[in-house]
Amino acid sequence: MAEKVVPTAKPVIVIKGLTKIFTLGKEKVAALNGIDLEIFPTEIICLLGTSGSGKSTLLNMMAGLEKPTKGSVTIYGERIDKMSERKLALFRQKNMGFVFQSYNLLPNLTAIDNVSLPLAFAGVRRKVRTKRAKQMLKLCGLGKRMKHKPTQMSGGQQQRVGIARAFVATPKIVFADEPTGNLDTHTTIEIMEMMVRMARENKQTLVIVTHDIEIAAYADKIYHIIDGRISAVEDNRDKQIIPASSTSAEPEAEQQKNEDDKPSIRSADDEISGILENFSIETEDKSENNTEEE
Amino acid sequence: MKIFDVIGFALSNFLRRKARSALTVLGVIIGTAAVVIMLSIGIGMNKGFEDQLSSWGSLKEISVSEKYGTYNEETDEYEENTSRVPLDDITLDDIKALDHVQAVKPGIYGYGAYLIKDGKEKCSQGGIETVDAATMADFEYEILIGRLLNEDDVGTTNFVMSYNIPFNFYNPRELGENEWFAPVYTGKNDTELPFDPLDENIKYQFTWWYGYGEQPMDFSRPRIVLEDAKCVGVLVQDKASVENYNQDYDFSIYMDGKGYRDMNDRLQKNRNKYYGIPEDEASTGTVYFVNGVNVADNTVEGRETVYDYLTVLVDDTDEVIEVSKEIMDLGLEASSQMDTLEQVQEQTKFLRTILGAIGAVAFFVAAISIANTMVMSIYERTREIGIMKVIGCKLGDIRGMFLVEAAIIGVTGGVLGVGLSYLMSMLVNKLASGGAMEMFGIYSSESAISIIPFWLDIVAIILATVVGVISGLYPAIRATRLSALEAIKNE
Ligand SMILES: Nc1ncnc2c1ncn2[C@@H]1O[C@H](COP(=O)(O)OP(=O)(O)OP(=O)(O)O)[C@@H](O)[C@H]1O
Ligand SMILES: [Mg+2]
């Protein structure tokens, strides 16, 4: 499925009549009320809404973390809402990356190990995945924090590790739920630009959840969500914030370094795709073995 | 995920909470050591019984006798066997033909024949025990000086003395006025023999007459003929064998069966002549009375009993019971130390079961402790597990991580537990040395109370590992069932 060539016209994610009703005792809370939505390849979209409007619920359902009460979620032609836990794990491993508001790094692992985690789950050899994780961390401006554990890093640094982890296996889709919710304005800009730039360069689909219009400004398309419904769809391409060249994402400390030393996204990307060719073959093998076993 | 990475994750989790892991491992160590020690005592006990029994006679030997009848439990009556299979050369050959029979010793109670030294000293202690000279070496006889009987001695009166015989020669005429019997001397292994029994100048003779030499000779009767014989060896001091269990030590004189029968015939003839009994009136063969009835004639095809008992040597201890059955199927009585051993083992089974159960309980507690630790660890790591699931860790890998961690606890505890059990075993044996086996009714054994065979180590370690994995099963499944969303939501 990962190999399937998707024509630009065909949507990556198709959501139809998605409804989620939470039952708390006798009370019923309708978090989502019949959402219809199509997301196309390489699109950067934003789900914008106030607190409690149901943005996170929608995102979780797209990722298969929660089952809908009604309606369907189809990604690459596969019904996410009908998938078994096992298949979902594999599907997420191959197609999805996640950036969380609270970073969700494993506390006992170093930055490198955290970033290489998705590759480890996919069965990539330690040497290969460590090399790849180091490249990712450098791209995210954490060349000097590789051996640090999450508790030894600031929130912004932790989120960079989180982004590196989400993008390390070049998933087709990256989900980000309030990725800058815990960060100050300056860092928010750095983080947003980094994510958008990466998604663009790798031609990935990026789904961002936020209540902040400033952040929504980075998206191609903004879905306004009120009380579990899409109230408006806004094409943002003309007023969109387009991140400056790659250098802007580098923190000051890194910028003082010698220009030659600095990894450019392009050259690093070539290397990455080289590694990833091997990697995707490996995951394919793995998944086949896996389904046979189970 | 590569299995190597799964193990790596499990190992780093195991090492992360050092104190807790150490305590859990300690539980497994104690459990393993308890099982090993308890089983080792059971094994030591069995070994003790075996040693004791084999000190009474070889575990490879079967004593065979004729079957005169059976006691019927229902009618409460003794039923005579009217077609008894006698112990004769036909039976002997039948038994020799059985599988796993290495040798058969034809036994005759040689009462009535007494050994005389240099025509004046006699030894009234030594009864003759017959062997097949050709196969004497197959049985557990240990020679001190000279040699055992061999093929060359078949049909001769050459004999081998047990260790105590040389100590018990006395001159009956030198006994005190009211002394009728000379005291019995039991030689000690470290004492020198009172004389060299193999000395060429010593003249050994056998006689049939019990009172020979004690009274003045009656010269109106024919002369008593004494049989010349030759001593070829002396055995080392030995505990009494099955055949003469009425004495603590062996007081036998060993002679070839055929040689003895021929000698006995000559002695009997001489006796008949001495008392003036005509040939045709003289009793031949043995007369047996059971419940006042002479049963000597109740044999199949009128065959005659030649031997009092047969001792069958089996080439493998494990075959003794089977060969015993086959001998019984021939219509004979058969008993062996293995029967006793089986009985004793049956009786001590209960004790060994209790010991095993104590160990099993300790192991069970350890298993619960492993499960508890793993469940705790899952509670602690709920969030981590959730994150791993969300970013694509397969369920099997998560389960694998916990199972491997539980297995690591099991293996570590198992290996260290076996180590500890060796220490404890040494301690138990030291404390118990001398006397503890008597608790179990084993008196003559030198064997250790706790014996740990190598297979027990391997089994214990495998067991600890398996128990670890089984204890980890529930927590591991729990981890895979955990809702990823709930896990990453809770903060
Ligand atoms: N597990 C749950 N059980 C019951 N109700 C829930 C559950 N999860 C969410 N809800 C309800 O669904 C509605 C939507 O929640 P959701 O988390 O999607 O909001 P949100 O738009 O992400 O808000 P925020 O910006 O605060 O994160 C809320 O009213 C919430 O109370
Ligand atoms: Mg939310």
JSON list of N, CA and C in Angstrom, two decimals, chain B residues 408-467:
[
{"chain": "B", "resi": 408, "resn": "ILE", "atom": "N", "xyz": [14.14, -12.75, 31.62]},
{"chain": "B", "resi": 408, "resn": "ILE", "atom": "CA", "xyz": [15.44, -12.33, 32.17]},
{"chain": "B", "resi": 408, "resn": "ILE", "atom": "C", "xyz": [15.42, -12.50, 33.69]},
{"chain": "B", "resi": 409, "resn": "ILE", "atom": "N", "xyz": [14.31, -12.08, 34.30]},
{"chain": "B", "resi": 409, "resn": "ILE", "atom": "CA", "xyz": [14.19, -12.25, 35.76]},
{"chain": "B", "resi": 409, "resn": "ILE", "atom": "C", "xyz": [14.29, -13.74, 36.10]},
{"chain": "B", "resi": 410, "resn": "GLY", "atom": "N", "xyz": [13.58, -14.57, 35.32]},
{"chain": "B", "resi": 410, "resn": "GLY", "atom": "CA", "xyz": [13.59, -16.01, 35.56]},
{"chain": "B", "resi": 410, "resn": "GLY", "atom": "C", "xyz": [14.97, -16.62, 35.43]},
{"chain": "B", "resi": 411, "resn": "VAL", "atom": "N", "xyz": [15.65, -16.33, 34.32]},
{"chain": "B", "resi": 411, "resn": "VAL", "atom": "CA", "xyz": [16.97, -16.93, 34.08]},
{"chain": "B", "resi": 411, "resn": "VAL", "atom": "C", "xyz": [17.95, -16.48, 35.16]},
{"chain": "B", "resi": 412, "resn": "THR", "atom": "N", "xyz": [17.98, -15.17, 35.42]},
{"chain": "B", "resi": 412, "resn": "THR", "atom": "CA", "xyz": [18.92, -14.66, 36.41]},
{"chain": "B", "resi": 412, "resn": "THR", "atom": "C", "xyz": [18.68, -15.33, 37.76]},
{"chain": "B", "resi": 413, "resn": "GLY", "atom": "N", "xyz": [17.39, -15.36, 38.15]},
{"chain": "B", "resi": 413, "resn": "GLY", "atom": "CA", "xyz": [17.05, -15.98, 39.42]},
{"chain": "B", "resi": 413, "resn": "GLY", "atom": "C", "xyz": [17.38, -17.47, 39.42]},
{"chain": "B", "resi": 414, "resn": "GLY", "atom": "N", "xyz": [17.13, -18.12, 38.29]},
{"chain": "B", "resi": 414, "resn": "GLY", "atom": "CA", "xyz": [17.40, -19.56, 38.19]},
{"chain": "B", "resi": 414, "resn": "GLY", "atom": "C", "xyz": [18.87, -19.87, 38.35]},
{"chain": "B", "resi": 415, "resn": "VAL", "atom": "N", "xyz": [19.71, -19.13, 37.62]},
{"chain": "B", "resi": 415, "resn": "VAL", "atom": "CA", "xyz": [21.16, -19.39, 37.66]},
{"chain": "B", "resi": 415, "resn": "VAL", "atom": "C", "xyz": [21.70, -19.11, 39.07]},
{"chain": "B", "resi": 416, "resn": "LEU", "atom": "N", "xyz": [21.33, -17.95, 39.62]},
{"chain": "B", "resi": 416, "resn": "LEU", "atom": "CA", "xyz": [21.83, -17.63, 40.96]},
{"chain": "B", "resi": 416, "resn": "LEU", "atom": "C", "xyz": [21.25, -18.59, 42.01]},
{"chain": "B", "resi": 417, "resn": "GLY", "atom": "N", "xyz": [19.98, -19.00, 41.78]},
{"chain": "B", "resi": 417, "resn": "GLY", "atom": "CA", "xyz": [19.33, -19.92, 42.71]},
{"chain": "B", "resi": 417, "resn": "GLY", "atom": "C", "xyz": [20.05, -21.26, 42.75]},
{"chain": "B", "resi": 418, "resn": "VAL", "atom": "N", "xyz": [20.47, -21.74, 41.58]},
{"chain": "B", "resi": 418, "resn": "VAL", "atom": "CA", "xyz": [21.21, -23.00, 41.53]},
{"chain": "B", "resi": 418, "resn": "VAL", "atom": "C", "xyz": [22.53, -22.84, 42.28]},
{"chain": "B", "resi": 419, "resn": "GLY", "atom": "N", "xyz": [23.17, -21.68, 42.08]},
{"chain": "B", "resi": 419, "resn": "GLY", "atom": "CA", "xyz": [24.41, -21.39, 42.81]},
{"chain": "B", "resi": 419, "resn": "GLY", "atom": "C", "xyz": [24.17, -21.45, 44.30]},
{"chain": "B", "resi": 420, "resn": "LEU", "atom": "N", "xyz": [23.11, -20.79, 44.74]},
{"chain": "B", "resi": 420, "resn": "LEU", "atom": "CA", "xyz": [22.79, -20.76, 46.17]},
{"chain": "B", "resi": 420, "resn": "LEU", "atom": "C", "xyz": [22.49, -22.17, 46.69]},
{"chain": "B", "resi": 421, "resn": "SER", "atom": "N", "xyz": [21.82, -22.97, 45.85]},
{"chain": "B", "resi": 421, "resn": "SER", "atom": "CA", "xyz": [21.45, -24.30, 46.33]},
{"chain": "B", "resi": 421, "resn": "SER", "atom": "C", "xyz": [22.69, -25.16, 46.55]},
{"chain": "B", "resi": 422, "resn": "TYR", "atom": "N", "xyz": [23.75, -24.92, 45.78]},
{"chain": "B", "resi": 422, "resn": "TYR", "atom": "CA", "xyz": [24.99, -25.66, 46.01]},
{"chain": "B", "resi": 422, "resn": "TYR", "atom": "C", "xyz": [25.56, -25.31, 47.39]},
{"chain": "B", "resi": 423, "resn": "LEU", "atom": "N", "xyz": [25.53, -24.01, 47.70]},
{"chain": "B", "resi": 423, "resn": "LEU", "atom": "CA", "xyz": [26.01, -23.58, 49.02]},
{"chain": "B", "resi": 423, "resn": "LEU", "atom": "C", "xyz": [25.18, -24.22, 50.12]},
{"chain": "B", "resi": 424, "resn": "MET", "atom": "N", "xyz": [23.85, -24.15, 49.96]},
{"chain": "B", "resi": 424, "resn": "MET", "atom": "CA", "xyz": [22.97, -24.69, 50.98]},
{"chain": "B", "resi": 424, "resn": "MET", "atom": "C", "xyz": [23.15, -26.20, 51.11]},
{"chain": "B", "resi": 425, "resn": "SER", "atom": "N", "xyz": [23.31, -26.84, 49.97]},
{"chain": "B", "resi": 425, "resn": "SER", "atom": "CA", "xyz": [23.50, -28.29, 49.97]},
{"chain": "B", "resi": 425, "resn": "SER", "atom": "C", "xyz": [24.75, -28.66, 50.77]},
{"chain": "B", "resi": 426, "resn": "MET", "atom": "N", "xyz": [25.83, -27.90, 50.53]},
{"chain": "B", "resi": 426, "resn": "MET", "atom": "CA", "xyz": [27.08, -28.14, 51.27]},
{"chain": "B", "resi": 426, "resn": "MET", "atom": "C", "xyz": [26.84, -27.99, 52.76]},
{"chain": "B", "resi": 427, "resn": "LEU", "atom": "N", "xyz": [26.10, -26.93, 53.10]},
{"chain": "B", "resi": 427, "resn": "LEU", "atom": "CA", "xyz": [25.81, -26.63, 54.50]},
{"chain": "B", "resi": 427, "resn": "LEU", "atom": "C", "xyz": [25.00, -27.75, 55.14]},
{"chain": "B", "resi": 428, "resn": "VAL", "atom": "N", "xyz": [23.93, -28.15, 54.41]},
{"chain": "B", "resi": 428, "resn": "VAL", "atom": "CA", "xyz": [23.07, -29.22, 54.93]},
{"chain": "B", "resi": 428, "resn": "VAL", "atom": "C", "xyz": [23.87, -30.49, 55.16]},
{"chain": "B", "resi": 429, "resn": "ASN", "atom": "N", "xyz": [24.71, -30.82, 54.18]},
{"chain": "B", "resi": 429, "resn": "ASN", "atom": "CA", "xyz": [25.49, -32.06, 54.30]},
{"chain": "B", "resi": 429, "resn": "ASN", "atom": "C", "xyz": [26.47, -31.98, 55.46]},
{"chain": "B", "resi": 430, "resn": "LYS", "atom": "N", "xyz": [27.02, -30.77, 55.66]},
{"chain": "B", "resi": 430, "resn": "LYS", "atom": "CA", "xyz": [27.98, -30.59, 56.75]},
{"chain": "B", "resi": 430, "resn": "LYS", "atom": "C", "xyz": [27.26, -30.76, 58.09]},
{"chain": "B", "resi": 431, "resn": "LEU", "atom": "N", "xyz": [26.14, -30.06, 58.23]},
{"chain": "B", "resi": 431, "resn": "LEU", "atom": "CA", "xyz": [25.38, -30.12, 59.48]},
{"chain": "B", "resi": 431, "resn": "LEU", "atom": "C", "xyz": [24.86, -31.52, 59.74]},
{"chain": "B", "resi": 432, "resn": "ALA", "atom": "N", "xyz": [24.46, -32.19, 58.66]},
{"chain": "B", "resi": 432, "resn": "ALA", "atom": "CA", "xyz": [23.80, -33.48, 58.81]},
{"chain": "B", "resi": 432, "resn": "ALA", "atom": "C", "xyz": [24.78, -34.63, 58.85]},
{"chain": "B", "resi": 433, "resn": "SER", "atom": "N", "xyz": [26.06, -34.35, 58.61]},
{"chain": "B", "resi": 433, "resn": "SER", "atom": "CA", "xyz": [27.01, -35.45, 58.48]},
{"chain": "B", "resi": 433, "resn": "SER", "atom": "C", "xyz": [27.03, -36.25, 59.78]},
{"chain": "B", "resi": 434, "resn": "GLY", "atom": "N", "xyz": [26.82, -37.54, 59.66]},
{"chain": "B", "resi": 434, "resn": "GLY", "atom": "CA", "xyz": [26.77, -38.39, 60.84]},
{"chain": "B", "resi": 434, "resn": "GLY", "atom": "C", "xyz": [25.41, -38.33, 61.49]},
{"chain": "B", "resi": 435, "resn": "GLY", "atom": "N", "xyz": [24.55, -39.25, 61.11]},
{"chain": "B", "resi": 435, "resn": "GLY", "atom": "CA", "xyz": [23.34, -39.40, 61.93]},
{"chain": "B", "resi": 435, "resn": "GLY", "atom": "C", "xyz": [22.04, -38.90, 61.33]},
{"chain": "B", "resi": 436, "resn": "ALA", "atom": "N", "xyz": [22.13, -37.90, 60.44]},
{"chain": "B", "resi": 436, "resn": "ALA", "atom": "CA", "xyz": [20.86, -37.33, 59.97]},
{"chain": "B", "resi": 436, "resn": "ALA", "atom": "C", "xyz": [20.05, -38.32, 59.15]},
{"chain": "B", "resi": 437, "resn": "MET", "atom": "N", "xyz": [20.75, -39.20, 58.43]},
{"chain": "B", "resi": 437, "resn": "MET", "atom": "CA", "xyz": [20.05, -40.15, 57.58]},
{"chain": "B", "resi": 437, "resn": "MET", "atom": "C", "xyz": [19.20, -41.09, 58.43]},
{"chain": "B", "resi": 438, "resn": "GLU", "atom": "N", "xyz": [19.58, -41.24, 59.73]},
{"chain": "B", "resi": 438, "resn": "GLU", "atom": "CA", "xyz": [18.83, -42.15, 60.58]},
{"chain": "B", "resi": 438, "resn": "GLU", "atom": "C", "xyz": [17.40, -41.68, 60.77]},
{"chain": "B", "resi": 439, "resn": "MET", "atom": "N", "xyz": [17.20, -40.38, 60.58]},
{"chain": "B", "resi": 439, "resn": "MET", "atom": "CA", "xyz": [15.86, -39.82, 60.58]},
{"chain": "B", "resi": 439, "resn": "MET", "atom": "C", "xyz": [14.95, -40.57, 59.62]},
{"chain": "B", "resi": 440, "resn": "PHE", "atom": "N", "xyz": [15.54, -40.99, 58.51]},
{"chain": "B", "resi": 440, "resn": "PHE", "atom": "CA", "xyz": [14.75, -41.66, 57.49]},
{"chain": "B", "resi": 440, "resn": "PHE", "atom": "C", "xyz": [14.90, -43.17, 57.57]},
{"chain": "B", "resi": 441, "resn": "GLY", "atom": "N", "xyz": [15.50, -43.66, 58.62]},
{"chain": "B", "resi": 441, "resn": "GLY", "atom": "CA", "xyz": [15.66, -45.10, 58.76]},
{"chain": "B", "resi": 441, "resn": "GLY", "atom": "C", "xyz": [16.82, -45.66, 57.96]},
{"chain": "B", "resi": 442, "resn": "ILE", "atom": "N", "xyz": [17.76, -44.79, 57.62]},
{"chain": "B", "resi": 442, "resn": "ILE", "atom": "CA", "xyz": [18.93, -45.27, 56.88]},
{"chain": "B", "resi": 442, "resn": "ILE", "atom": "C", "xyz": [20.11, -45.24, 57.85]},
{"chain": "B", "resi": 443, "resn": "TYR", "atom": "N", "xyz": [20.67, -46.40, 58.14]},
{"chain": "B", "resi": 443, "resn": "TYR", "atom": "CA", "xyz": [21.70, -46.44, 59.18]},
{"chain": "B", "resi": 443, "resn": "TYR", "atom": "C", "xyz": [23.09, -46.68, 58.63]},
{"chain": "B", "resi": 444, "resn": "SER", "atom": "N", "xyz": [23.14, -47.48, 57.60]},
{"chain": "B", "resi": 444, "resn": "SER", "atom": "CA", "xyz": [24.47, -47.93, 57.21]},
{"chain": "B", "resi": 444, "resn": "SER", "atom": "C", "xyz": [25.04, -47.09, 56.07]},
{"chain": "B", "resi": 445, "resn": "SER", "atom": "N", "xyz": [24.34, -46.00, 55.73]},
{"chain": "B", "resi": 445, "resn": "SER", "atom": "CA", "xyz": [24.76, -45.27, 54.54]},
{"chain": "B", "resi": 445, "resn": "SER", "atom": "C", "xyz": [25.78, -44.20, 54.85]},
{"chain": "B", "resi": 446, "resn": "GLU", "atom": "N", "xyz": [26.73, -44.09, 53.95]},
{"chain": "B", "resi": 446, "resn": "GLU", "atom": "CA", "xyz": [27.74, -43.05, 54.06]},
{"chain": "B", "resi": 446, "resn": "GLU", "atom": "C", "xyz": [27.33, -41.88, 53.17]},
{"chain": "B", "resi": 447, "resn": "SER", "atom": "N", "xyz": [26.25, -42.05, 52.43]},
{"chain": "B", "resi": 447, "resn": "SER", "atom": "CA", "xyz": [25.97, -41.09, 51.37]},
{"chain": "B", "resi": 447, "resn": "SER", "atom": "C", "xyz": [25.43, -39.78, 51.92]},
{"chain": "B", "resi": 448, "resn": "ALA", "atom": "N", "xyz": [25.61, -38.71, 51.15]},
{"chain": "B", "resi": 448, "resn": "ALA", "atom": "CA", "xyz": [25.22, -37.37, 51.58]},
{"chain": "B", "resi": 448, "resn": "ALA", "atom": "C", "xyz": [23.71, -37.23, 51.61]},
{"chain": "B", "resi": 449, "resn": "ILE", "atom": "N", "xyz": [23.23, -36.36, 52.47]},
{"chain": "B", "resi": 449, "resn": "ILE", "atom": "CA", "xyz": [21.77, -36.20, 52.62]},
{"chain": "B", "resi": 449, "resn": "ILE", "atom": "C", "xyz": [21.20, -35.42, 51.43]},
{"chain": "B", "resi": 450, "resn": "SER", "atom": "N", "xyz": [22.01, -34.52, 50.88]},
{"chain": "B", "resi": 450, "resn": "SER", "atom": "CA", "xyz": [21.55, -33.72, 49.75]},
{"chain": "B", "resi": 450, "resn": "SER", "atom": "C", "xyz": [22.47, -33.92, 48.56]},
{"chain": "B", "resi": 451, "resn": "ILE", "atom": "N", "xyz": [21.91, -34.44, 47.49]},
{"chain": "B", "resi": 451, "resn": "ILE", "atom": "CA", "xyz": [22.72, -34.68, 46.29]},
{"chain": "B", "resi": 451, "resn": "ILE", "atom": "C", "xyz": [22.10, -33.91, 45.14]},
{"chain": "B", "resi": 452, "resn": "ILE", "atom": "N", "xyz": [22.90, -33.05, 44.47]},
{"chain": "B", "resi": 452, "resn": "ILE", "atom": "CA", "xyz": [22.38, -32.29, 43.33]},
{"chain": "B", "resi": 452, "resn": "ILE", "atom": "C", "xyz": [23.00, -32.84, 42.05]},
{"chain": "B", "resi": 453, "resn": "PRO", "atom": "N", "xyz": [22.25, -33.63, 41.30]},
{"chain": "B", "resi": 453, "resn": "PRO", "atom": "CA", "xyz": [22.80, -34.09, 40.02]},
{"chain": "B", "resi": 453, "resn": "PRO", "atom": "C", "xyz": [22.76, -32.95, 39.00]},
{"chain": "B", "resi": 454, "resn": "PHE", "atom": "N", "xyz": [23.60, -33.07, 37.97]},
{"chain": "B", "resi": 454, "resn": "PHE", "atom": "CA", "xyz": [23.73, -31.97, 37.01]},
{"chain": "B", "resi": 454, "resn": "PHE", "atom": "C", "xyz": [22.41, -31.68, 36.29]},
{"chain": "B", "resi": 455, "resn": "TRP", "atom": "N", "xyz": [21.67, -32.74, 35.99]},
{"chain": "B", "resi": 455, "resn": "TRP", "atom": "CA", "xyz": [20.41, -32.52, 35.28]},
{"chain": "B", "resi": 455, "resn": "TRP", "atom": "C", "xyz": [19.47, -31.64, 36.09]},
{"chain": "B", "resi": 456, "resn": "LEU", "atom": "N", "xyz": [19.58, -31.72, 37.41]},
{"chain": "B", "resi": 456, "resn": "LEU", "atom": "CA", "xyz": [18.68, -30.92, 38.25]},
{"chain": "B", "resi": 456, "resn": "LEU", "atom": "C", "xyz": [18.97, -29.42, 38.05]},
{"chain": "B", "resi": 457, "resn": "ASP", "atom": "N", "xyz": [20.25, -29.08, 37.91]},
{"chain": "B", "resi": 457, "resn": "ASP", "atom": "CA", "xyz": [20.61, -27.67, 37.65]},
{"chain": "B", "resi": 457, "resn": "ASP", "atom": "C", "xyz": [19.93, -27.18, 36.39]},
{"chain": "B", "resi": 458, "resn": "ILE", "atom": "N", "xyz": [20.09, -27.97, 35.32]},
{"chain": "B", "resi": 458, "resn": "ILE", "atom": "CA", "xyz": [19.54, -27.56, 34.03]},
{"chain": "B", "resi": 458, "resn": "ILE", "atom": "C", "xyz": [18.03, -27.44, 34.12]},
{"chain": "B", "resi": 459, "resn": "VAL", "atom": "N", "xyz": [17.42, -28.46, 34.72]},
{"chain": "B", "resi": 459, "resn": "VAL", "atom": "CA", "xyz": [15.96, -28.45, 34.84]},
{"chain": "B", "resi": 459, "resn": "VAL", "atom": "C", "xyz": [15.51, -27.23, 35.65]},
{"chain": "B", "resi": 460, "resn": "ALA", "atom": "N", "xyz": [16.23, -26.93, 36.74]},
{"chain": "B", "resi": 460, "resn": "ALA", "atom": "CA", "xyz": [15.84, -25.81, 37.61]},
{"chain": "B", "resi": 460, "resn": "ALA", "atom": "C", "xyz": [15.91, -24.49, 36.84]},
{"chain": "B", "resi": 461, "resn": "ILE", "atom": "N", "xyz": [16.97, -24.32, 36.06]},
{"chain": "B", "resi": 461, "resn": "ILE", "atom": "CA", "xyz": [17.12, -23.06, 35.33]},
{"chain": "B", "resi": 461, "resn": "ILE", "atom": "C", "xyz": [16.03, -22.94, 34.26]},
{"chain": "B", "resi": 462, "resn": "ILE", "atom": "N", "xyz": [15.79, -24.04, 33.57]},
{"chain": "B", "resi": 462, "resn": "ILE", "atom": "CA", "xyz": [14.74, -24.01, 32.55]},
{"chain": "B", "resi": 462, "resn": "ILE", "atom": "C", "xyz": [13.39, -23.72, 33.21]},
{"chain": "B", "resi": 463, "resn": "LEU", "atom": "N", "xyz": [13.17, -24.38, 34.34]},
{"chain": "B", "resi": 463, "resn": "LEU", "atom": "CA", "xyz": [11.91, -24.19, 35.07]},
{"chain": "B", "resi": 463, "resn": "LEU", "atom": "C", "xyz": [11.74, -22.73, 35.47]},
{"chain": "B", "resi": 464, "resn": "ALA", "atom": "N", "xyz": [12.80, -22.15, 36.02]},
{"chain": "B", "resi": 464, "resn": "ALA", "atom": "CA", "xyz": [12.73, -20.75, 36.47]},
{"chain": "B", "resi": 464, "resn": "ALA", "atom": "C", "xyz": [12.40, -19.84, 35.28]},
{"chain": "B", "resi": 465, "resn": "THR", "atom": "N", "xyz": [13.02, -20.14, 34.14]},
{"chain": "B", "resi": 465, "resn": "THR", "atom": "CA", "xyz": [12.78, -19.32, 32.95]},
{"chain": "B", "resi": 465, "resn": "THR", "atom": "C", "xyz": [11.33, -19.46, 32.49]},
{"chain": "B", "resi": 466, "resn": "VAL", "atom": "N", "xyz": [10.88, -20.71, 32.44]},
{"chain": "B", "resi": 466, "resn": "VAL", "atom": "CA", "xyz": [9.50, -20.95, 31.99]},
{"chain": "B", "resi": 466, "resn": "VAL", "atom": "C", "xyz": [8.52, -20.29, 32.94]},
{"chain": "B", "resi": 467, "resn": "VAL", "atom": "N", "xyz": [8.77, -20.45, 34.24]},
{"chain": "B", "resi": 467, "resn": "VAL", "atom": "CA", "xyz": [7.89, -19.81, 35.23]},
{"chain": "B", "resi": 467, "resn": "VAL", "atom": "C", "xyz": [7.90, -18.30, 35.04]}
]
